[in-house]
PDB file of C-alpha atoms in Angstrom:
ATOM      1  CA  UNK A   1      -5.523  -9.496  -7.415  1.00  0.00           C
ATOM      2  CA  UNK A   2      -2.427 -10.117  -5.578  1.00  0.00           C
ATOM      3  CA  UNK A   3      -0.506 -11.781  -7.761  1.00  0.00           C
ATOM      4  CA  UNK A   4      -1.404 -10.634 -10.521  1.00  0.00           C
ATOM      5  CA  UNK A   5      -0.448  -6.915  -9.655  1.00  0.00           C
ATOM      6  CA  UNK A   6      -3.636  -5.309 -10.352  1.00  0.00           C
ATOM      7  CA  UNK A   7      -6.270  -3.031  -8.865  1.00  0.00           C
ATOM      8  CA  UNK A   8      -9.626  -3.731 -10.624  1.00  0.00           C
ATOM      9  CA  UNK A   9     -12.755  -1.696 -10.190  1.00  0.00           C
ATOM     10  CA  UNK A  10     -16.251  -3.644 -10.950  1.00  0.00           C
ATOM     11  CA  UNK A  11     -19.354  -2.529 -11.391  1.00  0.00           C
ATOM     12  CA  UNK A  12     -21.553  -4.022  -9.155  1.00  0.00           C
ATOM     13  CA  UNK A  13     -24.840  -4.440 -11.690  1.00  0.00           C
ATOM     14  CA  UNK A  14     -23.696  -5.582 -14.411  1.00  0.00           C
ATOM     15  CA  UNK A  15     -20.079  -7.004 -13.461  1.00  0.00           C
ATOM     16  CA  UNK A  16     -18.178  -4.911 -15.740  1.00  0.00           C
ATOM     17  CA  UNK A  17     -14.632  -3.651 -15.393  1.00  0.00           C
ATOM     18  CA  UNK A  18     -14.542   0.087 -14.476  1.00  0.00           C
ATOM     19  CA  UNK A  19     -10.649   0.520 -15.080  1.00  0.00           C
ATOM     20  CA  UNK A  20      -7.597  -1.721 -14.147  1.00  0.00           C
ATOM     21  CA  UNK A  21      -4.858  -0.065 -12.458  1.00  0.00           C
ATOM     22  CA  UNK A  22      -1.328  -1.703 -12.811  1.00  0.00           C
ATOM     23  CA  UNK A  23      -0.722  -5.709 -14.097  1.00  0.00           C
ATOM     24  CA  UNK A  24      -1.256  -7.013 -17.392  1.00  0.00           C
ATOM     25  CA  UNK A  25      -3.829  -4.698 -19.452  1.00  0.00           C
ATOM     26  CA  UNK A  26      -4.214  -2.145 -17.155  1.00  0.00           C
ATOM     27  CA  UNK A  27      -5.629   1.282 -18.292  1.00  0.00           C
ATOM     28  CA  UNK A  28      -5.124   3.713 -15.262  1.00  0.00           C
ATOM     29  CA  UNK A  29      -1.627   5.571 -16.421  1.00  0.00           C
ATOM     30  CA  UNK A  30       0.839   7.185 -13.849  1.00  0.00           C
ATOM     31  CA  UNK A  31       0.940  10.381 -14.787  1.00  0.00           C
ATOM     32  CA  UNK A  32       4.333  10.730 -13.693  1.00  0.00           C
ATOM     33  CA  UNK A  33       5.445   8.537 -16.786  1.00  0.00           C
ATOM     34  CA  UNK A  34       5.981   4.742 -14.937  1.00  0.00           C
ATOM     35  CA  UNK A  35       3.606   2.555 -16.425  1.00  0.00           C
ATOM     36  CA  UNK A  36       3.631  -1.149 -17.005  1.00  0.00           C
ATOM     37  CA  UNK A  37       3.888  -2.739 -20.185  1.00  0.00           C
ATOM     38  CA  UNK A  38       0.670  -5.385 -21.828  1.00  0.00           C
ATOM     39  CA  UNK A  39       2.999  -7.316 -22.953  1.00  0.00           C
ATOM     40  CA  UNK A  40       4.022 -10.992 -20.865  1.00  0.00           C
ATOM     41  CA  UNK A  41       6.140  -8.880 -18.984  1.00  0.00           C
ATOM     42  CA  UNK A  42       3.717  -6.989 -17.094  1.00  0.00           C
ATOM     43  CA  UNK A  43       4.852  -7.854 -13.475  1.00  0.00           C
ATOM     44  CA  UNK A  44       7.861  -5.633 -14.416  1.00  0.00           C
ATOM     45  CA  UNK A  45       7.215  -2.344 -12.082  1.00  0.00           C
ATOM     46  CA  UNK A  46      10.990  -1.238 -11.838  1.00  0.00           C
ATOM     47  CA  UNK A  47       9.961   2.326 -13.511  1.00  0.00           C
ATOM     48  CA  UNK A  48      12.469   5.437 -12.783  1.00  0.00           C
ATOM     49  CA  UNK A  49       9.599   6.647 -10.567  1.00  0.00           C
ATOM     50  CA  UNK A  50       8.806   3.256  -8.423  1.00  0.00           C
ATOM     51  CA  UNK A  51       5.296   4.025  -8.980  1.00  0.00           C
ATOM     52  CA  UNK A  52       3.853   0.521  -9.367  1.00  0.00           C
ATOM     53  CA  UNK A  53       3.573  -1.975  -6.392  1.00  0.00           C
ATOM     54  CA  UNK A  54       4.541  -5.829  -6.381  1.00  0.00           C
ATOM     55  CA  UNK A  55       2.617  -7.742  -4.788  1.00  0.00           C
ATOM     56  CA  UNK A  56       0.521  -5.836  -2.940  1.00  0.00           C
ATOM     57  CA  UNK A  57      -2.072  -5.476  -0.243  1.00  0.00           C
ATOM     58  CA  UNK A  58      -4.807  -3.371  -1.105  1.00  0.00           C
ATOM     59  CA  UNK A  59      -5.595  -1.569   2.412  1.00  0.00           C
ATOM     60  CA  UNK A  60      -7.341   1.271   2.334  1.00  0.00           C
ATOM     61  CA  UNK A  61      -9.434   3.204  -0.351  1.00  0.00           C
ATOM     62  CA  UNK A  62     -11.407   5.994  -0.351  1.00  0.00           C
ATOM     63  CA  UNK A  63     -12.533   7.134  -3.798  1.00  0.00           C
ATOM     64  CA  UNK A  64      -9.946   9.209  -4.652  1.00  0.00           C
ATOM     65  CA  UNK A  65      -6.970   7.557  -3.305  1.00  0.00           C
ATOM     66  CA  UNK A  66      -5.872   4.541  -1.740  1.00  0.00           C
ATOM     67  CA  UNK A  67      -2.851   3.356   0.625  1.00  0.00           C
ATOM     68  CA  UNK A  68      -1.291  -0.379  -0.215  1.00  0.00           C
ATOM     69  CA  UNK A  69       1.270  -2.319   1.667  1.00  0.00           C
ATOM     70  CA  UNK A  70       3.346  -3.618  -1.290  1.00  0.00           C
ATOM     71  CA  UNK A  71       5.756  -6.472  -0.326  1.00  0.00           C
ATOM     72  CA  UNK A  72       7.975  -5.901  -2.810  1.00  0.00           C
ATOM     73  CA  UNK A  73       8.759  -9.016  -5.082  1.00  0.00           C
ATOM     74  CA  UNK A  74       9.379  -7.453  -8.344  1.00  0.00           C
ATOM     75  CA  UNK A  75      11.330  -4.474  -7.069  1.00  0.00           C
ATOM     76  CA  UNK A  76      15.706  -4.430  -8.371  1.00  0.00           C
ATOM     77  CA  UNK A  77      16.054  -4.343  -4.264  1.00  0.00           C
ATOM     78  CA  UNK A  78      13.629  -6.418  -2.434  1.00  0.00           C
ATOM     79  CA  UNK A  79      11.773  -4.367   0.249  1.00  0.00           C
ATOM     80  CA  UNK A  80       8.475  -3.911   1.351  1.00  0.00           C
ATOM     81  CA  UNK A  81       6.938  -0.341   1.918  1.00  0.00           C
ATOM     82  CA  UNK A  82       3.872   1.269   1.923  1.00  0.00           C
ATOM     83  CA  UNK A  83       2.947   3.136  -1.008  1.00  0.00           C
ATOM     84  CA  UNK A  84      -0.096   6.361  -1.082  1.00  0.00           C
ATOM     85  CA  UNK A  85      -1.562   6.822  -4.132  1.00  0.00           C
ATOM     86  CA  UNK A  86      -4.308   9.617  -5.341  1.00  0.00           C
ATOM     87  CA  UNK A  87      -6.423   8.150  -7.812  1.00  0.00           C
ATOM     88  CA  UNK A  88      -8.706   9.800 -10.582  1.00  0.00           C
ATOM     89  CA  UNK A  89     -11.232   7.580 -11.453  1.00  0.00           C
ATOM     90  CA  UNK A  90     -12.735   9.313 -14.940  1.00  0.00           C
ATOM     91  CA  UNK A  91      -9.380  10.249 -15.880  1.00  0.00           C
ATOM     92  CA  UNK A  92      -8.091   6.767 -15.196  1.00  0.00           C
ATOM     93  CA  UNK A  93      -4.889   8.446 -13.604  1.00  0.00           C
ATOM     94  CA  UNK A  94      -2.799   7.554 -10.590  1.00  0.00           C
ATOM     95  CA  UNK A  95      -0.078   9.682  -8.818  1.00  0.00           C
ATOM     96  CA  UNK A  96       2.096   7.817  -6.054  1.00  0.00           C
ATOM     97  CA  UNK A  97       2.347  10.609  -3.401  1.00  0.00           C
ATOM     98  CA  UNK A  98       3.670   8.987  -0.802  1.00  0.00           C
ATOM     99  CA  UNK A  99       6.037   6.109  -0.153  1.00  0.00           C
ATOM    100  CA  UNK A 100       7.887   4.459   3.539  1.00  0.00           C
ATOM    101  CA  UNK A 101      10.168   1.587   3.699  1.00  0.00           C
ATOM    102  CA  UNK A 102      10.757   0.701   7.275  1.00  0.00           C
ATOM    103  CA  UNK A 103      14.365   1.942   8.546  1.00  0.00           C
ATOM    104  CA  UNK A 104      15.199  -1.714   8.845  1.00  0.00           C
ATOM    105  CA  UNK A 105      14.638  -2.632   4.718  1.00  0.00           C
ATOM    106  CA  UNK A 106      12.872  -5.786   5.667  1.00  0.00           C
ATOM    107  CA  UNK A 107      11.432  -7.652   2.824  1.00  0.00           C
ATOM    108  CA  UNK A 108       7.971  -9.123   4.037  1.00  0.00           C
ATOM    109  CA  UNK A 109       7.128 -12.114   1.251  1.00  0.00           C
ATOM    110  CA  UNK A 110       3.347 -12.374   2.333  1.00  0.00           C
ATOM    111  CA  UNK A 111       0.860 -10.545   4.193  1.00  0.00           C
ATOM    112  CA  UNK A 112       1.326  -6.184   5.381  1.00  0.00           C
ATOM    113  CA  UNK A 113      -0.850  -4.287   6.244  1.00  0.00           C
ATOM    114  CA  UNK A 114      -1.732   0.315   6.145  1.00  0.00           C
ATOM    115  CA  UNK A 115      -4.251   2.324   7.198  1.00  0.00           C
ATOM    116  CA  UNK A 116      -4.151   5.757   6.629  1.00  0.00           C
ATOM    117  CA  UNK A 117      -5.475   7.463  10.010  1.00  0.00           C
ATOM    118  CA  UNK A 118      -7.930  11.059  10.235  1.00  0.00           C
ATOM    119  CA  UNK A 119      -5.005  12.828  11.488  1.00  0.00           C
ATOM    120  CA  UNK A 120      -2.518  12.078   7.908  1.00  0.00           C
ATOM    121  CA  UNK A 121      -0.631   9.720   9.912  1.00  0.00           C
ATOM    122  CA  UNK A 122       0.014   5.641   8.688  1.00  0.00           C
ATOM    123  CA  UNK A 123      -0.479   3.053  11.152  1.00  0.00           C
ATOM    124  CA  UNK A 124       1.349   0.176   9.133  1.00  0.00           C
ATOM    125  CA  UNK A 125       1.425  -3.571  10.088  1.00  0.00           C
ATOM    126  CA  UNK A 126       4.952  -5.297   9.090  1.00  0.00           C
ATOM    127  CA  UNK A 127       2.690  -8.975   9.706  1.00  0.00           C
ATOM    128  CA  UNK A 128       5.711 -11.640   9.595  1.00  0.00           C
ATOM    129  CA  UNK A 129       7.830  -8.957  10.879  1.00  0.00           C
ATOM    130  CA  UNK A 130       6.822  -8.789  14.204  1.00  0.00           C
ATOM    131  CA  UNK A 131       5.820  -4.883  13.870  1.00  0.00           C
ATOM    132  CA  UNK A 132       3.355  -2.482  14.025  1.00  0.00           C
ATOM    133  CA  UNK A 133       4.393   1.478  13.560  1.00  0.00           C
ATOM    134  CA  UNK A 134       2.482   4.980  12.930  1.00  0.00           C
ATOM    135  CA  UNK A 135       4.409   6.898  10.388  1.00  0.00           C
ATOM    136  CA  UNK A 136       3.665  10.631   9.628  1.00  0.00           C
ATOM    137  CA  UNK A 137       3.601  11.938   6.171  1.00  0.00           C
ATOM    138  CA  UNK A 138       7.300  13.492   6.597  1.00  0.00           C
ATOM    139  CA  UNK A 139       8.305   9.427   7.340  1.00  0.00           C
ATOM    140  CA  UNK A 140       8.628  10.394  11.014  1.00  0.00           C
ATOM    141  CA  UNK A 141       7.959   6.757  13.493  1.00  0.00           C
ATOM    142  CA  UNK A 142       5.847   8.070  15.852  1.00  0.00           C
ATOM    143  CA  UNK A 143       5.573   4.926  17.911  1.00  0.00           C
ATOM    144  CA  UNK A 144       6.952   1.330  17.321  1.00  0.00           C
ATOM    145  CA  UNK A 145       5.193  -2.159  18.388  1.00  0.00           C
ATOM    146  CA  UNK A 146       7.244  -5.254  18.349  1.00  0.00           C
ATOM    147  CA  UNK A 147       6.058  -8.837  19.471  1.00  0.00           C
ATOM    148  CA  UNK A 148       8.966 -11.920  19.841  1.00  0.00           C
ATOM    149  CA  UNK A 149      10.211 -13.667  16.533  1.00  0.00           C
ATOM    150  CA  UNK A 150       8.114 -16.206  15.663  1.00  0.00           C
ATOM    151  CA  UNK A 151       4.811 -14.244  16.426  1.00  0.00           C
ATOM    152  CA  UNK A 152       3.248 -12.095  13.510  1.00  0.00           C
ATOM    153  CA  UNK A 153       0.950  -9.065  13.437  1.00  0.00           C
ATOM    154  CA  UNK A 154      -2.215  -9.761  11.314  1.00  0.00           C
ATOM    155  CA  UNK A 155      -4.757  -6.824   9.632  1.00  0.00           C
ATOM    156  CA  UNK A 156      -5.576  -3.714  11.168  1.00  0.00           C
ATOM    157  CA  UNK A 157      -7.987  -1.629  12.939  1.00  0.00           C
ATOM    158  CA  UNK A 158      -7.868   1.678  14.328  1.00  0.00           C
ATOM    159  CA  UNK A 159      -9.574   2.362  17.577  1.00  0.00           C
ATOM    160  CA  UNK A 160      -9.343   6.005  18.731  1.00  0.00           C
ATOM    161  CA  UNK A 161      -9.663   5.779  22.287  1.00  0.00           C
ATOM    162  CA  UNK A 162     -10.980   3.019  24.322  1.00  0.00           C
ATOM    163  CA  UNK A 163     -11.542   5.028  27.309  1.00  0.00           C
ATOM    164  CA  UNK A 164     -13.609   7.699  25.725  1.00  0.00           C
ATOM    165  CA  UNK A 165     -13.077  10.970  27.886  1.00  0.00           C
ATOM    166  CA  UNK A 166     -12.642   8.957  31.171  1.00  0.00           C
ATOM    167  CA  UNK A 167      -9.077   7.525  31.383  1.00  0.00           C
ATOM    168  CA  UNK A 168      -8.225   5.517  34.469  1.00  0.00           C
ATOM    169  CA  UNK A 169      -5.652   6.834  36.949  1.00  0.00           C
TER     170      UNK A 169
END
């Protein structure tokens, strides 16, 4: 739910909503204190924390946390980032634990993409941005992928090693 902020959780057999987490209605709390209000101003995330993404890109999830790309709309200072969050499902809490906005502050309106990688590392897709980076979880750029303006960088997929023990000479 894009634009409308939120995270929802469904149960697949009967359809229900689990939780909501962020947007209008939501019942997963920060438990650092930022939380959104229910009221018509919902899409206001600006909390002293910057806990809350705007219009994000739900990447990656894996039960107990999950890694977004959030472009950044709502934010005082436009700027995209990506955002790590650990997630308790039964106690419908959230904890933003990690957060990178690209040393350039670009803003990137649509599309972003993260993937958080086996080793702790973030390979991060800036889409209309031209970019593609690995971050480490000190905010370190461990390598840096650019293509000419006017091409983009689309979703991503991590593949370990193409060459398997063999590499060519």
């Amino acid at each position: 739910s894009k634009n409308l902020d939120a995270l929802v959780s469904v149960d697949r057999q009967t359809g229900a909503i689990n939780w909501q987490a962020g947007g209008r209605y939501g019942d997963i709390v920060d438990v650092d204190g930022d939380n959104p209000s229910d009221d018509e101003n919902a899409w206001d995330v600006e909390g002293p924390n910057h806990t809350w993404w705007s219009h994000g890109h739900m990447s990656h999830f894996w039960g107990t946390g999950f890694a977004m790309f959030d472009n950044g709309y709502h934010h005082a200072e436009m700027v995209s980032r990506i955002v790590e969050y650990e997630l308790d499902q039964d106690a419908k809490t959230l904890k933003k634990v990690f957060e990178f906005r690209s040393e350039a502050e670009v803003f990137n309106p649509l599309l972003g993409d993260v993937r958080k990688l086996s080793n702790g590392n973030y390979l991060v897709s800036w889409t209309i941005q031209g970019m593609i980076t690995e971050i480490t979880p000190n905010s370190e750029v461990v390598w840096r992928a650019s293509v000419d303006i006017g091409a983009g960088t689309g979703r991503l997929v991590y593949v370990p090693d193409i060459y398997g023990a063999e590499k060519p000479e």
